[in-house]
PDB file of N, CA, C and O in Angstrom:
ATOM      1  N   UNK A 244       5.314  -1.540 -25.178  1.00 90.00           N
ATOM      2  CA  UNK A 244       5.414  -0.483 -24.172  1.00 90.00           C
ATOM      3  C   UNK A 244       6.862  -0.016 -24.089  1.00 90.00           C
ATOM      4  O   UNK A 244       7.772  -0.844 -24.143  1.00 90.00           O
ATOM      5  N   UNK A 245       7.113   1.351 -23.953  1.00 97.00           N
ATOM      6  CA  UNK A 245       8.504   1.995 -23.847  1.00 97.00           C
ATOM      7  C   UNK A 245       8.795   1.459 -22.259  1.00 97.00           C
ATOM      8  O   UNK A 245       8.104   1.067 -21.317  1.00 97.00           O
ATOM      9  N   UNK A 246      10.321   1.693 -22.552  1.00 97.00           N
ATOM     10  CA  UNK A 246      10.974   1.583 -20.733  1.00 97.00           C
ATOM     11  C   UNK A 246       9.920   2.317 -19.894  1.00 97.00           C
ATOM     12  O   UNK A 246       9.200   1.934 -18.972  1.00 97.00           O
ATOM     13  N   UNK A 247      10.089   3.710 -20.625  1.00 97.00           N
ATOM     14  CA  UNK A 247       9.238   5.176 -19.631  1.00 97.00           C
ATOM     15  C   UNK A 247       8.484   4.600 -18.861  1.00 97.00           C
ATOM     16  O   UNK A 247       8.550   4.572 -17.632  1.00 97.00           O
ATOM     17  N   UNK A 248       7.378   3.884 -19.867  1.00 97.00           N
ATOM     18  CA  UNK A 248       5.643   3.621 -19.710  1.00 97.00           C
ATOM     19  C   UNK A 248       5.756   2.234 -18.713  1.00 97.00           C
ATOM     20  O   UNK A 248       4.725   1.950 -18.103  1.00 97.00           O
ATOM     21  N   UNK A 249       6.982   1.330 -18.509  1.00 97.00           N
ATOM     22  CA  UNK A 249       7.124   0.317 -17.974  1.00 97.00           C
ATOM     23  C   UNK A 249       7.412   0.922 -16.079  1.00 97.00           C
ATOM     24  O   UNK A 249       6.861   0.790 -14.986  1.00 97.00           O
ATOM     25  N   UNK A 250       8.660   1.626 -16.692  1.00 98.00           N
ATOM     26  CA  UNK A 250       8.617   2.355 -15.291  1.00 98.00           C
ATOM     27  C   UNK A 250       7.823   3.035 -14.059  1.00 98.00           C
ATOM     28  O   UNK A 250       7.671   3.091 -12.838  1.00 98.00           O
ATOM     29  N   UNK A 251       7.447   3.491 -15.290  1.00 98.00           N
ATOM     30  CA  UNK A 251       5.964   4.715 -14.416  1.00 98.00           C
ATOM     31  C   UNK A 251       5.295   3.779 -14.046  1.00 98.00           C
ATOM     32  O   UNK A 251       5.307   3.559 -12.835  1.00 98.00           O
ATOM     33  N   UNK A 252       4.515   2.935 -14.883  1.00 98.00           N
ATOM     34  CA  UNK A 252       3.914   1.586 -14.414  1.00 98.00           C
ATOM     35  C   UNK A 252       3.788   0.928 -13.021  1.00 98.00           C
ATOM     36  O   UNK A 252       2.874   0.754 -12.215  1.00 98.00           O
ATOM     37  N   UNK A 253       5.545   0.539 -13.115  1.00 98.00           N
ATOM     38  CA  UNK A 253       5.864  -0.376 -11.604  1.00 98.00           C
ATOM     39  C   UNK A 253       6.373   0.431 -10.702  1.00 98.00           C
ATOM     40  O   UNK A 253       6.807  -0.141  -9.702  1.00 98.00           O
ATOM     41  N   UNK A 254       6.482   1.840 -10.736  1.00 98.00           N
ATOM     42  CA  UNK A 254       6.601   2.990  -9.408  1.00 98.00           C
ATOM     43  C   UNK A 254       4.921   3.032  -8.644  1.00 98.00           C
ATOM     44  O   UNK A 254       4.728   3.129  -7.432  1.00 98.00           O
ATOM     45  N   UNK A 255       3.857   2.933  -9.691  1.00 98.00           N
ATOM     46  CA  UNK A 255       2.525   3.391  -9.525  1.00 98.00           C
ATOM     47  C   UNK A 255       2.327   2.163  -8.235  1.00 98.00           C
ATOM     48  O   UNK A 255       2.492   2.274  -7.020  1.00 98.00           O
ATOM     49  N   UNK A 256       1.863   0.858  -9.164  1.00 97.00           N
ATOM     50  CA  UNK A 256       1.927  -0.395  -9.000  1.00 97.00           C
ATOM     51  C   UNK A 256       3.032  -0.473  -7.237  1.00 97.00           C
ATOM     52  O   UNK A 256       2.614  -1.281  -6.408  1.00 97.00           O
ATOM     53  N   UNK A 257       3.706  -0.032  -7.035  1.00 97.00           N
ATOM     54  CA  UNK A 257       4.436   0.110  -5.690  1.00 97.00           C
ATOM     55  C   UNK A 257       4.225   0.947  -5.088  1.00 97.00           C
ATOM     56  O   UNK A 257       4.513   0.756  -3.906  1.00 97.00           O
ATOM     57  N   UNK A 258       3.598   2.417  -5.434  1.00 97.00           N
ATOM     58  CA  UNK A 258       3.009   3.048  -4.736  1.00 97.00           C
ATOM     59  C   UNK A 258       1.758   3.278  -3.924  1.00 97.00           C
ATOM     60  O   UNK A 258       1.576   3.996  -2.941  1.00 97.00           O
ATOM     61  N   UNK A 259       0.853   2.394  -4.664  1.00 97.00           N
ATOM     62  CA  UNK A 259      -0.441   1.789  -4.268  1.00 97.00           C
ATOM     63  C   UNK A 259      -0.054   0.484  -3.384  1.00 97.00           C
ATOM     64  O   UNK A 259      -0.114   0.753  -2.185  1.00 97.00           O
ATOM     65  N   UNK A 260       0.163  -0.282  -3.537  1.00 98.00           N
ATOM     66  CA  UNK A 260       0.086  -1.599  -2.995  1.00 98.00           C
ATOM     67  C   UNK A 260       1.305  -1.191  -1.469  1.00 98.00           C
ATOM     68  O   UNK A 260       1.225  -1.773  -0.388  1.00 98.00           O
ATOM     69  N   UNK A 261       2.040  -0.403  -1.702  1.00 97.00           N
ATOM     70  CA  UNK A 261       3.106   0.097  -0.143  1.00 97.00           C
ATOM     71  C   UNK A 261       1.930   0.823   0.313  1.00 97.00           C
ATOM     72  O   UNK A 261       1.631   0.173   1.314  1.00 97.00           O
ATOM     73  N   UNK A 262       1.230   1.587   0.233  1.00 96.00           N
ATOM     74  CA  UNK A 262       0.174   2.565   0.751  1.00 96.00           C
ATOM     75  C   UNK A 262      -0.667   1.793   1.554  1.00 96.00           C
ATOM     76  O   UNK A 262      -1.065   2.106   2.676  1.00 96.00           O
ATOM     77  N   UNK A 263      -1.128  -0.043   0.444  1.00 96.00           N
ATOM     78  CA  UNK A 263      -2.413  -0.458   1.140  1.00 96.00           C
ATOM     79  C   UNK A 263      -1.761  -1.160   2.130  1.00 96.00           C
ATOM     80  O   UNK A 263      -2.590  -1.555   2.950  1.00 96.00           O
ATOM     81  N   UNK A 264      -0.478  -1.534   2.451  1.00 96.00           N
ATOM     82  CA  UNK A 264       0.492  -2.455   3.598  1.00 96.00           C
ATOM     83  C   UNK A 264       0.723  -1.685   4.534  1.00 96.00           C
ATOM     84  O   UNK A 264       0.574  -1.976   5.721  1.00 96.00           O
ATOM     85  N   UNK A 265       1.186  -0.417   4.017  1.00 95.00           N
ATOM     86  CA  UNK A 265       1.466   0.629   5.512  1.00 95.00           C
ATOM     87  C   UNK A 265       0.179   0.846   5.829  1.00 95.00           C
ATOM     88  O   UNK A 265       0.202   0.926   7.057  1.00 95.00           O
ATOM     89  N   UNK A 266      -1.022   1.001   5.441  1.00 93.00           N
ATOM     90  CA  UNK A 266      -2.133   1.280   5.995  1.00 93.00           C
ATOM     91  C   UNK A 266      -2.887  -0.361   7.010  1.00 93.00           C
ATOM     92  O   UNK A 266      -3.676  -0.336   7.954  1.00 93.00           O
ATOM     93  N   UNK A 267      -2.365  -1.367   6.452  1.00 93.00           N
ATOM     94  CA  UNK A 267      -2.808  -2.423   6.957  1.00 93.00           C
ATOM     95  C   UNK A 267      -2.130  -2.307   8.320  1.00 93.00           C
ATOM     96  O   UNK A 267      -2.756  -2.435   9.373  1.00 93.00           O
ATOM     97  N   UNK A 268      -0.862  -2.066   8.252  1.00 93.00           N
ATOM     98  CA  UNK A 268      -0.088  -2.189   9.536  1.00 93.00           C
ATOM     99  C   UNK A 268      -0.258  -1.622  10.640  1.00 93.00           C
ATOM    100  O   UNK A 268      -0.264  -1.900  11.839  1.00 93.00           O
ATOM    101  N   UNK A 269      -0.450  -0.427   9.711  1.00 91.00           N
ATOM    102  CA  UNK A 269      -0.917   1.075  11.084  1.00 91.00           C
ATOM    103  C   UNK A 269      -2.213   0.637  11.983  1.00 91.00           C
ATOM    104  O   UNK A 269      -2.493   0.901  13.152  1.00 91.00           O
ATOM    105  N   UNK A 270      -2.696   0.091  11.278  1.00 89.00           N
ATOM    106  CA  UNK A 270      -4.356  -0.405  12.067  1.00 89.00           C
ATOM    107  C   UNK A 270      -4.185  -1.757  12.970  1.00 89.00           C
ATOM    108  O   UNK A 270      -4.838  -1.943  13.997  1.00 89.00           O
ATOM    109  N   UNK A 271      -3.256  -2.643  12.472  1.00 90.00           N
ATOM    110  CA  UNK A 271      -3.117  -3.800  13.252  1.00 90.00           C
ATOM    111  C   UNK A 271      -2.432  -3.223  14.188  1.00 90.00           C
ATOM    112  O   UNK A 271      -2.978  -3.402  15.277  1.00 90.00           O
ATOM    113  N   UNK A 272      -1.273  -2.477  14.268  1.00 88.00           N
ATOM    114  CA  UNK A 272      -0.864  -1.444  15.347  1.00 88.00           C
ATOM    115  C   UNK A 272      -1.487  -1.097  16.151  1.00 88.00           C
ATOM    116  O   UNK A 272      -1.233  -1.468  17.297  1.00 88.00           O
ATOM    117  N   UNK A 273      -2.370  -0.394  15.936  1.00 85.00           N
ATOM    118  CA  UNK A 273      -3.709   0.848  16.785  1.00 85.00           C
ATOM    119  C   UNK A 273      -5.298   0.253  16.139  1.00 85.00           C
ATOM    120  O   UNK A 273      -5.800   0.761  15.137  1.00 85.00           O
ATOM    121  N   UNK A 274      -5.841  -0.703  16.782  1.00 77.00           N
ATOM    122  CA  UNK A 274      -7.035  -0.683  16.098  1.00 77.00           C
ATOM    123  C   UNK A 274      -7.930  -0.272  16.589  1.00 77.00           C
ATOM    124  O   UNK A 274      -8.112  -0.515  17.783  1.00 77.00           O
ATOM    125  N   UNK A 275      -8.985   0.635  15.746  1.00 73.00           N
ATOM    126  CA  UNK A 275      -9.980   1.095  16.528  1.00 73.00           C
ATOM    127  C   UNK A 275     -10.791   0.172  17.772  1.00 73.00           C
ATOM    128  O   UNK A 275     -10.841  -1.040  17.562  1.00 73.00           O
ATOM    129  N   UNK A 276     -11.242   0.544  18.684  1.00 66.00           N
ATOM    130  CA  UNK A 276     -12.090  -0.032  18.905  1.00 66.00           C
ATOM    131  C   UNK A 276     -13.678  -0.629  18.658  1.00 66.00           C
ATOM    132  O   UNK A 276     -14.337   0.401  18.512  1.00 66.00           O
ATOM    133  N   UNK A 277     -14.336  -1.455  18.574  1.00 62.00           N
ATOM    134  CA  UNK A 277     -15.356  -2.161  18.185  1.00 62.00           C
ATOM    135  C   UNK A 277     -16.549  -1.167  18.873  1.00 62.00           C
ATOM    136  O   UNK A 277     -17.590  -1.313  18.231  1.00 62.00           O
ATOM    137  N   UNK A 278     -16.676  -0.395  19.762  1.00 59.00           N
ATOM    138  CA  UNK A 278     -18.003   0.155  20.682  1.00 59.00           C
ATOM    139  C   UNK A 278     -17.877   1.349  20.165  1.00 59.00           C
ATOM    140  O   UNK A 278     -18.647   2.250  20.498  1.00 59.00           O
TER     141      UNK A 278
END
């Protein structure tokens, strides 16, 4: 694999996985209610 293809890689790879943490957080923050 080139640098490029390594890079793009672990930007993706951090862009997904920061997305699914800020989304975890926001909800433990504010959680819907159950009713």
């Amino acid at each position: 694999m080139s640098v490029g293809a390594i890079t793009m890689m672990v930007i993706s790879i951090v862009v997904v996985w920061g997305g699914l943490l800020a989304s975890i957080v926001a909800f433990r923050r504010h959680p819907d209610d159950a009713e």
